[in-house]
Tab-separated table of C-alpha atoms in Angstrom:
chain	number	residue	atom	x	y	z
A	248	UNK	CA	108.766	83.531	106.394
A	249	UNK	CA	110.012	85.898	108.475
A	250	UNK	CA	107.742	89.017	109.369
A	251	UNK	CA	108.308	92.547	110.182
A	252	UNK	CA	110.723	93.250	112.626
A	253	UNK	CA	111.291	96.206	115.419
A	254	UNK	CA	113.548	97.019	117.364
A	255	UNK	CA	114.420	97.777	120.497
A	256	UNK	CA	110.750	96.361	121.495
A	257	UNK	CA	110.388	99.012	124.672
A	258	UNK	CA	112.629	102.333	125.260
A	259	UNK	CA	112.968	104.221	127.848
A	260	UNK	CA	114.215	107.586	127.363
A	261	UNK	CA	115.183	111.042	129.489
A	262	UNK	CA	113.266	114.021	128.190
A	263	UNK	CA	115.956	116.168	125.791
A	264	UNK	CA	117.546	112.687	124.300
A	265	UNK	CA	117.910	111.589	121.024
A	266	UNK	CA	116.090	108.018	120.158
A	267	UNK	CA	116.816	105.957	117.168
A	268	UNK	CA	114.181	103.445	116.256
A	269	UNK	CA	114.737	100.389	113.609
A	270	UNK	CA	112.522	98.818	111.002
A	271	UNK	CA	113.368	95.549	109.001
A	272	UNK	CA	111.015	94.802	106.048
A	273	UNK	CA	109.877	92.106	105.280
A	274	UNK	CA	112.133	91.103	101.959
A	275	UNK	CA	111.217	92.123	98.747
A	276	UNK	CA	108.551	94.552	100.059
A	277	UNK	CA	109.512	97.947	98.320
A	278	UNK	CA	107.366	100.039	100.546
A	279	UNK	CA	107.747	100.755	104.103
A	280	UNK	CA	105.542	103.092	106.748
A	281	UNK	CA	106.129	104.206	110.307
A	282	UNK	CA	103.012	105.032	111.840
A	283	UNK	CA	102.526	106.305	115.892
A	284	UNK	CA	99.778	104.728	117.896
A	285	UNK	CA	98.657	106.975	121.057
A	286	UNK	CA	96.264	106.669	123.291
A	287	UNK	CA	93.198	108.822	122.643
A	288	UNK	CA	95.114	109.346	119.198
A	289	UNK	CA	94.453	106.302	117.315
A	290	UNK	CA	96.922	105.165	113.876
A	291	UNK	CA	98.795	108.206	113.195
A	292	UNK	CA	100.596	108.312	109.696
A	293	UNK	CA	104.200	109.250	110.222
A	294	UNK	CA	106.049	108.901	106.704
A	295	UNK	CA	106.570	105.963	104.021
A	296	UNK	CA	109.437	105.220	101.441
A	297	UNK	CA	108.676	103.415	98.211
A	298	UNK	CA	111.457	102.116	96.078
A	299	UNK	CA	113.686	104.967	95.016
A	300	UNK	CA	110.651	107.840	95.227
A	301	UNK	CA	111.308	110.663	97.375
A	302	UNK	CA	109.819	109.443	100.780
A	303	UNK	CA	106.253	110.775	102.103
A	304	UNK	CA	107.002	112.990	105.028
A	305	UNK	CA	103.654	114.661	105.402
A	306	UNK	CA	102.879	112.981	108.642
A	307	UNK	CA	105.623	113.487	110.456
A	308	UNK	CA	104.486	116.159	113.593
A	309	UNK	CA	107.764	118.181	113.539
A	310	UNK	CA	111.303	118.476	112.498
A	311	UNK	CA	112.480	116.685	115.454
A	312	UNK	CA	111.436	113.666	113.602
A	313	UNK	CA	113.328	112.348	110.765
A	314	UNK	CA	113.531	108.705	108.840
A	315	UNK	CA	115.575	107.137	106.588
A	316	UNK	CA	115.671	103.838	104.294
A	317	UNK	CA	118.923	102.632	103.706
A	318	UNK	CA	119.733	100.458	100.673
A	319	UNK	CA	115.830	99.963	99.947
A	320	UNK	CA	115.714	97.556	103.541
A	321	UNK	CA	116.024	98.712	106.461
A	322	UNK	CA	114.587	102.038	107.892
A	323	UNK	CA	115.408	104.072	111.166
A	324	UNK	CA	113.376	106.149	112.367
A	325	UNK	CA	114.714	109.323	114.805
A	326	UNK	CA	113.524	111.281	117.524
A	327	UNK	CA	115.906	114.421	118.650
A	328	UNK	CA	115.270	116.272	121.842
A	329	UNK	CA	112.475	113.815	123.082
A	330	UNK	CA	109.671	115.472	124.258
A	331	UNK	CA	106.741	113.610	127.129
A	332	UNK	CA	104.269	113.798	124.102
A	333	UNK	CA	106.400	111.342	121.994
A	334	UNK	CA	105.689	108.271	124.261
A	335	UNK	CA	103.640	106.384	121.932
A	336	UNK	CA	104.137	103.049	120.240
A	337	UNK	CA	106.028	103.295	116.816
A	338	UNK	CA	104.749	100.797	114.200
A	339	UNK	CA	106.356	99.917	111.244
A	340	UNK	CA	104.675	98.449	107.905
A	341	UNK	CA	105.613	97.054	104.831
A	342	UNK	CA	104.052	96.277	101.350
A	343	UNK	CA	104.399	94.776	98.547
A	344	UNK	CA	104.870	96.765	95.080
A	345	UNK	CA	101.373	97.048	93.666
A	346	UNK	CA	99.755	96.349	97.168
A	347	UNK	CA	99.929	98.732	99.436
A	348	UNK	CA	97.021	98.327	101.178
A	349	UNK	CA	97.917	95.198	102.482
A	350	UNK	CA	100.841	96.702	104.912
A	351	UNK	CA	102.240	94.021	107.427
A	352	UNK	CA	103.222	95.479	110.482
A	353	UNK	CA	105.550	94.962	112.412
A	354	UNK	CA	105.017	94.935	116.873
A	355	UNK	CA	106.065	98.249	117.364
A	356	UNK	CA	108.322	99.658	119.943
A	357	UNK	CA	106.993	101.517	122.876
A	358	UNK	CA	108.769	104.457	123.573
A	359	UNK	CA	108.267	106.308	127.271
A	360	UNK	CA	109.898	109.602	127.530
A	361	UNK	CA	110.010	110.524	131.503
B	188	UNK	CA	89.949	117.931	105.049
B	189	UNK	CA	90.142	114.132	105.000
B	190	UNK	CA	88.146	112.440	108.157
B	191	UNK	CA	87.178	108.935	109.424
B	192	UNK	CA	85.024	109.001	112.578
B	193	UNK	CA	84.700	105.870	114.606
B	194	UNK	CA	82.305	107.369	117.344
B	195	UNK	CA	82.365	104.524	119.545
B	196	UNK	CA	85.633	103.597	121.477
B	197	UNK	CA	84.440	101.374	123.551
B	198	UNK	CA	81.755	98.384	122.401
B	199	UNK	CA	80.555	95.523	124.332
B	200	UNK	CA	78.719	92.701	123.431
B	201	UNK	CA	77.500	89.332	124.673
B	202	UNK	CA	78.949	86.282	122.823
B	203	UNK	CA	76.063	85.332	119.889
B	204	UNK	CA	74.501	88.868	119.378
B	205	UNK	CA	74.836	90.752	116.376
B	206	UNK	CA	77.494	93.350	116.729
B	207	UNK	CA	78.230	96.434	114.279
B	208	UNK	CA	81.218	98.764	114.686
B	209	UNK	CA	80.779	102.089	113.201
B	210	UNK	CA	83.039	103.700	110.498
B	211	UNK	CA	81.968	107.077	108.577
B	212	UNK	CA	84.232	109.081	106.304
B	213	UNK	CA	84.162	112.541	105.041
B	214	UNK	CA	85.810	112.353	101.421
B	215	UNK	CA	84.464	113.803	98.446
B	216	UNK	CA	85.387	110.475	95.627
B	217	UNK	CA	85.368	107.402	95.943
B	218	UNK	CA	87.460	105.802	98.614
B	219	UNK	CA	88.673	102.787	99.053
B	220	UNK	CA	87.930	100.778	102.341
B	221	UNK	CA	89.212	98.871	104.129
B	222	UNK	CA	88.982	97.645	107.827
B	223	UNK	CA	92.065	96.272	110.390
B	224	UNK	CA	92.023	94.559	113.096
B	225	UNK	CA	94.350	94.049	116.263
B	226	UNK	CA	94.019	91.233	118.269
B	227	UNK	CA	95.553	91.450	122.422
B	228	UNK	CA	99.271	90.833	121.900
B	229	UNK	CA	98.934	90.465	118.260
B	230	UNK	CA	100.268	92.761	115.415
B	231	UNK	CA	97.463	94.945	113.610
B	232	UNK	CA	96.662	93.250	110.172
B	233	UNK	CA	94.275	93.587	107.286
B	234	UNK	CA	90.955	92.439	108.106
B	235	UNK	CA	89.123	92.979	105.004
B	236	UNK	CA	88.771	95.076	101.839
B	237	UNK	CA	85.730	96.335	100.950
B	238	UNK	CA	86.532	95.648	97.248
B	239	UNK	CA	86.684	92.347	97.281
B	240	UNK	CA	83.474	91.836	98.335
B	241	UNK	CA	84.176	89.388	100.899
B	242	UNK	CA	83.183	87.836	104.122
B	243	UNK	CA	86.108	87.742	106.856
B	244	UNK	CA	85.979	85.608	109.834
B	245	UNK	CA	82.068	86.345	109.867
B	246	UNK	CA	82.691	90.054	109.241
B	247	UNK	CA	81.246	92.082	106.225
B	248	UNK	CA	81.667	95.493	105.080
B	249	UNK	CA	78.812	97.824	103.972
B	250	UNK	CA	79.799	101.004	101.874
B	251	UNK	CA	76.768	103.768	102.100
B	252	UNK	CA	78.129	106.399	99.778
B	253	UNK	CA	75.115	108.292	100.557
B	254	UNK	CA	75.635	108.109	103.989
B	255	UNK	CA	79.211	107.992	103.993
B	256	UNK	CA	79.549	105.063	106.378
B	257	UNK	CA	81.245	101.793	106.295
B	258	UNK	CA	80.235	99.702	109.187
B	259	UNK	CA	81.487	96.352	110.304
B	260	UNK	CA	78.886	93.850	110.620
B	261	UNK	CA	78.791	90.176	112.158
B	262	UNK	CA	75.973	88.533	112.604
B	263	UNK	CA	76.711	86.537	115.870
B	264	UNK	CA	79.203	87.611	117.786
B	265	UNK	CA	82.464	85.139	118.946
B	266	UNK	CA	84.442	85.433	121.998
B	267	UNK	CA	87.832	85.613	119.366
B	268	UNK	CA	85.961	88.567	118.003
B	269	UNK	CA	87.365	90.810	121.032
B	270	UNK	CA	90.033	93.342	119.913
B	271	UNK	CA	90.691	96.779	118.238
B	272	UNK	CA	89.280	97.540	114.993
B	273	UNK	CA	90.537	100.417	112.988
B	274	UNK	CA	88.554	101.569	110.074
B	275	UNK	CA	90.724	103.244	106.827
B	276	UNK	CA	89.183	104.614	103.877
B	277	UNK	CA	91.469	105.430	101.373
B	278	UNK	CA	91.574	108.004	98.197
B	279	UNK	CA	93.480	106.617	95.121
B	280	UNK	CA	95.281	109.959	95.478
B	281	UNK	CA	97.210	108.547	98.307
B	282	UNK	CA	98.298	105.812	96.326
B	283	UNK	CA	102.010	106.299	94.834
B	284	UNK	CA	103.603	103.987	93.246
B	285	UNK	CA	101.861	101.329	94.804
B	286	UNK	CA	102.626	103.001	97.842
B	287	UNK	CA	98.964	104.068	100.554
B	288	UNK	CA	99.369	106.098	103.409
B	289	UNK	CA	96.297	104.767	105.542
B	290	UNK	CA	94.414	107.159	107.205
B	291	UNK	CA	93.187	105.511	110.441
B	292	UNK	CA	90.169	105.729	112.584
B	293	UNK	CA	90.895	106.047	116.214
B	294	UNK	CA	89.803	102.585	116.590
B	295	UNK	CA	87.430	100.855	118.576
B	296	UNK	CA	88.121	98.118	121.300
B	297	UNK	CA	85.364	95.575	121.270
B	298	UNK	CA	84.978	93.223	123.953
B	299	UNK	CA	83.146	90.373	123.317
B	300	UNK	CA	80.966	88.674	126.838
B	301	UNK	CA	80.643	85.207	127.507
């Protein structure tokens, strides 16, 4: 079936703008996860949603960041006031209820900030 | 604080040699473990969990709770073997719901020789 998708695959964005990054689950997965992956940074834990729980925001690096699941699917993640440091790829997961260590990611977007 | 360390970014190896990636953890408990793997121009999936006891594509996992490690072992190396390996030990405390945030290594990229 069909995997985890992401979109736009590469943005390019003006220092100051707003960004709006998408995440479809895989179906019936009731957990999702946006992680960052940097150079010299590694897998950076961003937030995650399960079911109906008050999302996980611990990871997220400042309020410019915010996420949000809609209707238990699909999941956008948002970047205000872009800054150079948020040029990073943006990886999204999902898991199935009882699994979550087996998260299937999805191929990220790139996101460049000039 | 919790910590994974993969000290070595960077590991080369000629095609049939042994080949260990490093992993160690600084958790008081007992974590979980698991390791991931991202192959060039392939999304990052589970590799293995260190529960299950099992042997991946050649790979095994070794927990040292005295040492705190986790390496990745294969015993002769395979060209396919080249990519970026993230180590994740997890706490049960970051399990909600069947929700896990995994807390990455920084990865290493291993490059396997001909």
């Amino acid at each position: 079936g069909a995997g985890v998708s992401q979109s736009p695959s590469n943005k390019v964005t003006e220092k100051g703008k707003d960004v709006e990054l998408r995440c479809d689950p895989i179906s019936g997965h009731t957990a999702l996860y946006w992680y960052r992956q940097s150079l010299g940074q590694g897998l950076e834990f961003l937030i995650y949603f399960q079911g109906n729980s008050a999302p996980d925001k611990s990871g997220l690096p400042s309020d410019r960041f915010s996420a949000e699941r809609t209707g238990g699917s699909v999941s956008t993640l948002t970047i205000q006031r872009t800054q150079q440091e948020d040029s990073a790829v943006y990886l999204c997961a999902s898991s199935p209820k009882r699994k979550g260590y087996e998260q299937y990611f999805g191929p990220g977007t790139r996101l460049t900030v000039t | 604080a919790q910590r994974v360390t993969q000290p070595e970014k960077l590991l080369s190896v000629f095609k049939g040699a042994p080949v260990e990636l490093k992993c160690n953890y600084s958790y008081s408990g007992s974590p979980e473990l698991f390791w991931y793997v991202q192959y060039s121009r392939q999304r990052l999936q589970l590799l293995l969990r260190h529960i299950s006891r099992e042997s991946i594509k050649g790979f095994t996992a070794d927990l040292n709770k005295g040492e705190t490690s986790f390496h990745l072992k294969k015993p002769f190396a395979q060209e396919e073997d080249s990519a970026m390996y993230y180590c994740a030990p997890q706490l049960p405390v970051f399990i909600i719901q069947g929700a896990q945030k995994l807390v990455f290594g920084q990865g290493t990229r291993l490059t396997i020789n001909p």
